[in-house]
Amino acid sequence: MRVYSSHKELLKSIKHKLSVGLVPTMGSLHEGHLSLIEKAYSENDEVIVSIYVNPTQFNDKEDLKKYPRNIKEDLKKLNRFENVIVYTPENNDLYQKNESSKQYDFGSFTNLMEGKHRPGHFDGVATIIEKLFKIFNPDNAYFGEKDFQQLLLIKTLTEQLDINTNVVGCDTIREPDGLAMSSRNKLMSDKERKSAKEIIKLLLWAKEVYSKFDFVQIRDEIKNRSKLIDSFKLEYFEIMNLEEFSSISKKNNEIRAFIACRIGNIRLIDNIKL
Ligand code: AMP
């Protein structure tokens, strides 16, 4: 493993002829992240994993403060990948002093779901990903379908800016009870964790009845069911073909059910293909 906090030093260590896969993360690594790294290894000679809690994508300063960070544990988990290159920058390796997000125009796509509920979030995500892609110029970059809207945003970004990186979507990895793995899961109490396993049940119920009921009926029942779950506050539930709202050229025409909720103070999102 090679660990760098300076991108300039990291770049010096990469041989130019090799193909490079990039896995951007905010750390507190779990099996979901590790599955992205495994996929990157199967398709590239070199794999760079970035671990950086990007401040510009947090619209809520408290959320940024309490976001879990555990670099020592992360490096232990990365030990299974012998040759992995880890990038662990400080803010000043990526941002000028007081630099804020770049403003992008991704059309109506960013007025939906995460874009609507977390103002400025996607500008922050696009800002950091544009920086990482321009610095490392990876052949491939890996993102989880758990953050499906983010994955589409990054595909849109690379097309708009003519960036030559292939953006690869990866399956959502789940706990045995179906909860999508997330760094935020470890912030929950046992009681909250119990409520969290209901998220996938709501999505699977929507999948089951999708062909029988219309959207409003399904959403109303999801609202009713979510009121019965302890400490659970539904933020949004949607069923849609999200790609229709984006300008990406290669569309899969998938319909998905999306959910965002708060369990206590912890905000969780998930989605499944219907
Ligand atoms: P994060 O550290 O939360 O920013 O996530 C880094 C990358 O890992 C993003 O592309 C996420 O979509 C992806 N990811 C997070 N959780 C999962 C999961 N449970 N399964 C697959 N990918 C995931």
mmCIF file of C-alpha atoms in Angstrom, residues 61-185:
data_model
loop_
_atom_site.group_PDB
_atom_site.id
_atom_site.type_symbol
_atom_site.label_atom_id
_atom_site.label_comp_id
_atom_site.label_asym_id
_atom_site.label_seq_id
_atom_site.Cartn_x
_atom_site.Cartn_y
_atom_site.Cartn_z
ATOM 1 C CA LYS A 61 -22.383 22.016 9.032
ATOM 2 C CA GLU A 62 -23.431 19.753 11.945
ATOM 3 C CA ASP A 63 -23.582 16.809 9.543
ATOM 4 C CA LEU A 64 -20.023 17.585 8.407
ATOM 5 C CA LYS A 65 -18.845 17.771 12.008
ATOM 6 C CA LYS A 66 -20.330 14.445 13.034
ATOM 7 C CA TYR A 67 -19.477 12.564 9.827
ATOM 8 C CA PRO A 68 -17.504 9.488 10.998
ATOM 9 C CA ARG A 69 -13.761 9.563 10.342
ATOM 10 C CA ASN A 70 -11.429 6.669 11.070
ATOM 11 C CA ILE A 71 -8.357 6.692 8.904
ATOM 12 C CA LYS A 72 -6.432 4.077 10.963
ATOM 13 C CA GLU A 73 -9.221 1.512 10.610
ATOM 14 C CA ASP A 74 -9.607 2.425 6.927
ATOM 15 C CA LEU A 75 -5.945 1.718 6.219
ATOM 16 C CA LYS A 76 -6.248 -1.644 8.031
ATOM 17 C CA LYS A 77 -9.200 -2.567 5.819
ATOM 18 C CA LEU A 78 -7.273 -1.548 2.712
ATOM 19 C CA ASN A 79 -4.423 -3.887 3.670
ATOM 20 C CA ARG A 80 -6.151 -6.685 1.766
ATOM 21 C CA PHE A 81 -5.294 -4.813 -1.468
ATOM 22 C CA GLU A 82 -1.535 -5.177 -1.589
ATOM 23 C CA ASN A 83 -0.740 -2.506 -4.169
ATOM 24 C CA VAL A 84 -3.488 -0.028 -3.498
ATOM 25 C CA ILE A 85 -2.625 3.685 -3.726
ATOM 26 C CA VAL A 86 -4.416 5.697 -1.047
ATOM 27 C CA TYR A 87 -4.922 9.442 -1.326
ATOM 28 C CA THR A 88 -5.689 11.122 2.018
ATOM 29 C CA PRO A 89 -5.440 14.864 1.383
ATOM 30 C CA GLU A 90 -5.947 17.795 3.692
ATOM 31 C CA ASN A 91 -8.234 20.558 2.392
ATOM 32 C CA ASN A 92 -5.314 22.627 1.094
ATOM 33 C CA ASP A 93 -4.196 19.896 -1.310
ATOM 34 C CA LEU A 94 -7.501 20.311 -3.189
ATOM 35 C CA TYR A 95 -8.941 23.732 -2.364
ATOM 36 C CA GLN A 96 -7.593 27.268 -2.218
ATOM 37 C CA LYS A 97 -8.241 29.084 1.047
ATOM 38 C CA ASN A 98 -11.973 29.981 1.309
ATOM 39 C CA GLU A 99 -12.702 28.374 -2.066
ATOM 40 C CA SER A 100 -16.337 27.305 -2.357
ATOM 41 C CA SER A 101 -18.186 25.041 -4.809
ATOM 42 C CA LYS A 102 -18.248 25.768 -8.485
ATOM 43 C CA GLN A 103 -21.800 26.422 -9.752
ATOM 44 C CA TYR A 104 -23.003 23.924 -12.342
ATOM 45 C CA ASP A 105 -26.124 23.698 -14.466
ATOM 46 C CA PHE A 106 -27.413 20.136 -14.687
ATOM 47 C CA GLY A 107 -30.971 21.218 -15.502
ATOM 48 C CA SER A 108 -34.092 19.986 -13.717
ATOM 49 C CA PHE A 109 -32.244 16.856 -12.599
ATOM 50 C CA THR A 110 -30.789 18.710 -9.619
ATOM 51 C CA ASN A 111 -34.194 19.993 -8.475
ATOM 52 C CA LEU A 112 -35.256 16.449 -7.644
ATOM 53 C CA MET A 113 -34.768 14.335 -4.517
ATOM 54 C CA GLU A 114 -31.223 14.842 -3.120
ATOM 55 C CA GLY A 115 -30.812 18.031 -5.159
ATOM 56 C CA LYS A 116 -34.018 19.460 -3.741
ATOM 57 C CA HIS A 117 -33.520 18.314 -0.157
ATOM 58 C CA ARG A 118 -29.810 19.140 0.123
ATOM 59 C CA PRO A 119 -29.345 22.541 -1.570
ATOM 60 C CA GLY A 120 -25.809 22.968 -2.883
ATOM 61 C CA HIS A 121 -24.923 19.322 -2.255
ATOM 62 C CA PHE A 122 -24.518 18.345 -5.899
ATOM 63 C CA ASP A 123 -22.439 21.436 -6.733
ATOM 64 C CA GLY A 124 -20.088 20.306 -3.948
ATOM 65 C CA VAL A 125 -19.994 16.718 -5.217
ATOM 66 C CA ALA A 126 -19.382 17.839 -8.816
ATOM 67 C CA THR A 127 -16.664 20.268 -7.656
ATOM 68 C CA ILE A 128 -14.642 17.593 -5.864
ATOM 69 C CA ILE A 129 -15.144 14.951 -8.553
ATOM 70 C CA GLU A 130 -14.118 17.387 -11.300
ATOM 71 C CA LYS A 131 -10.961 18.153 -9.309
ATOM 72 C CA LEU A 132 -10.161 14.457 -8.727
ATOM 73 C CA PHE A 133 -10.801 13.524 -12.372
ATOM 74 C CA LYS A 134 -8.647 16.402 -13.652
ATOM 75 C CA ILE A 135 -5.814 15.601 -11.237
ATOM 76 C CA PHE A 136 -5.681 11.824 -11.696
ATOM 77 C CA ASN A 137 -7.179 11.502 -15.175
ATOM 78 C CA PRO A 138 -8.396 7.967 -14.354
ATOM 79 C CA ASP A 139 -9.412 5.571 -17.125
ATOM 80 C CA ASN A 140 -12.304 4.360 -14.974
ATOM 81 C CA ALA A 141 -13.997 5.649 -11.826
ATOM 82 C CA TYR A 142 -16.306 3.631 -9.588
ATOM 83 C CA PHE A 143 -19.465 4.794 -7.830
ATOM 84 C CA GLY A 144 -22.206 2.964 -5.942
ATOM 85 C CA GLU A 145 -25.783 2.680 -7.157
ATOM 86 C CA LYS A 146 -26.803 3.310 -3.556
ATOM 87 C CA ASP A 147 -26.254 6.972 -4.420
ATOM 88 C CA PHE A 148 -27.971 6.589 -7.768
ATOM 89 C CA GLN A 149 -28.659 10.270 -8.379
ATOM 90 C CA GLN A 150 -25.009 11.043 -7.604
ATOM 91 C CA LEU A 151 -23.909 8.365 -10.080
ATOM 92 C CA LEU A 152 -26.030 9.977 -12.813
ATOM 93 C CA LEU A 153 -24.761 13.415 -11.848
ATOM 94 C CA ILE A 154 -21.170 12.273 -12.324
ATOM 95 C CA LYS A 155 -21.970 10.677 -15.675
ATOM 96 C CA THR A 156 -23.566 13.997 -16.717
ATOM 97 C CA LEU A 157 -20.564 15.954 -15.432
ATOM 98 C CA THR A 158 -18.050 13.919 -17.444
ATOM 99 C CA GLU A 159 -20.125 14.308 -20.612
ATOM 100 C CA GLN A 160 -20.648 18.050 -20.128
ATOM 101 C CA LEU A 161 -16.959 18.686 -19.483
ATOM 102 C CA ASP A 162 -15.758 16.175 -22.047
ATOM 103 C CA ILE A 163 -13.752 14.295 -19.426
ATOM 104 C CA ASN A 164 -12.329 11.059 -20.704
ATOM 105 C CA THR A 165 -13.106 8.892 -17.668
ATOM 106 C CA ASN A 166 -15.470 5.948 -17.889
ATOM 107 C CA VAL A 167 -17.929 6.160 -14.980
ATOM 108 C CA VAL A 168 -18.837 2.699 -13.661
ATOM 109 C CA GLY A 169 -21.917 2.072 -11.492
ATOM 110 C CA CYS A 170 -21.652 -0.719 -8.902
ATOM 111 C CA ASP A 171 -24.314 -2.757 -7.061
ATOM 112 C CA THR A 172 -25.436 -1.738 -3.591
ATOM 113 C CA ILE A 173 -23.958 -3.954 -0.882
ATOM 114 C CA ARG A 174 -26.302 -4.665 2.023
ATOM 115 C CA GLU A 175 -26.161 -5.927 5.590
ATOM 116 C CA PRO A 176 -27.697 -9.406 6.107
ATOM 117 C CA ASP A 177 -31.019 -7.769 7.092
ATOM 118 C CA GLY A 178 -31.074 -5.718 3.882
ATOM 119 C CA LEU A 179 -29.955 -2.318 5.196
ATOM 120 C CA ALA A 180 -27.711 -0.690 2.583
ATOM 121 C CA MET A 181 -24.212 -0.341 4.026
ATOM 122 C CA SER A 182 -23.341 3.259 4.821
ATOM 123 C CA SER A 183 -20.691 5.015 6.894
ATOM 124 C CA ARG A 184 -23.568 6.708 8.697
ATOM 125 C CA ASN A 185 -24.971 3.372 9.938
#
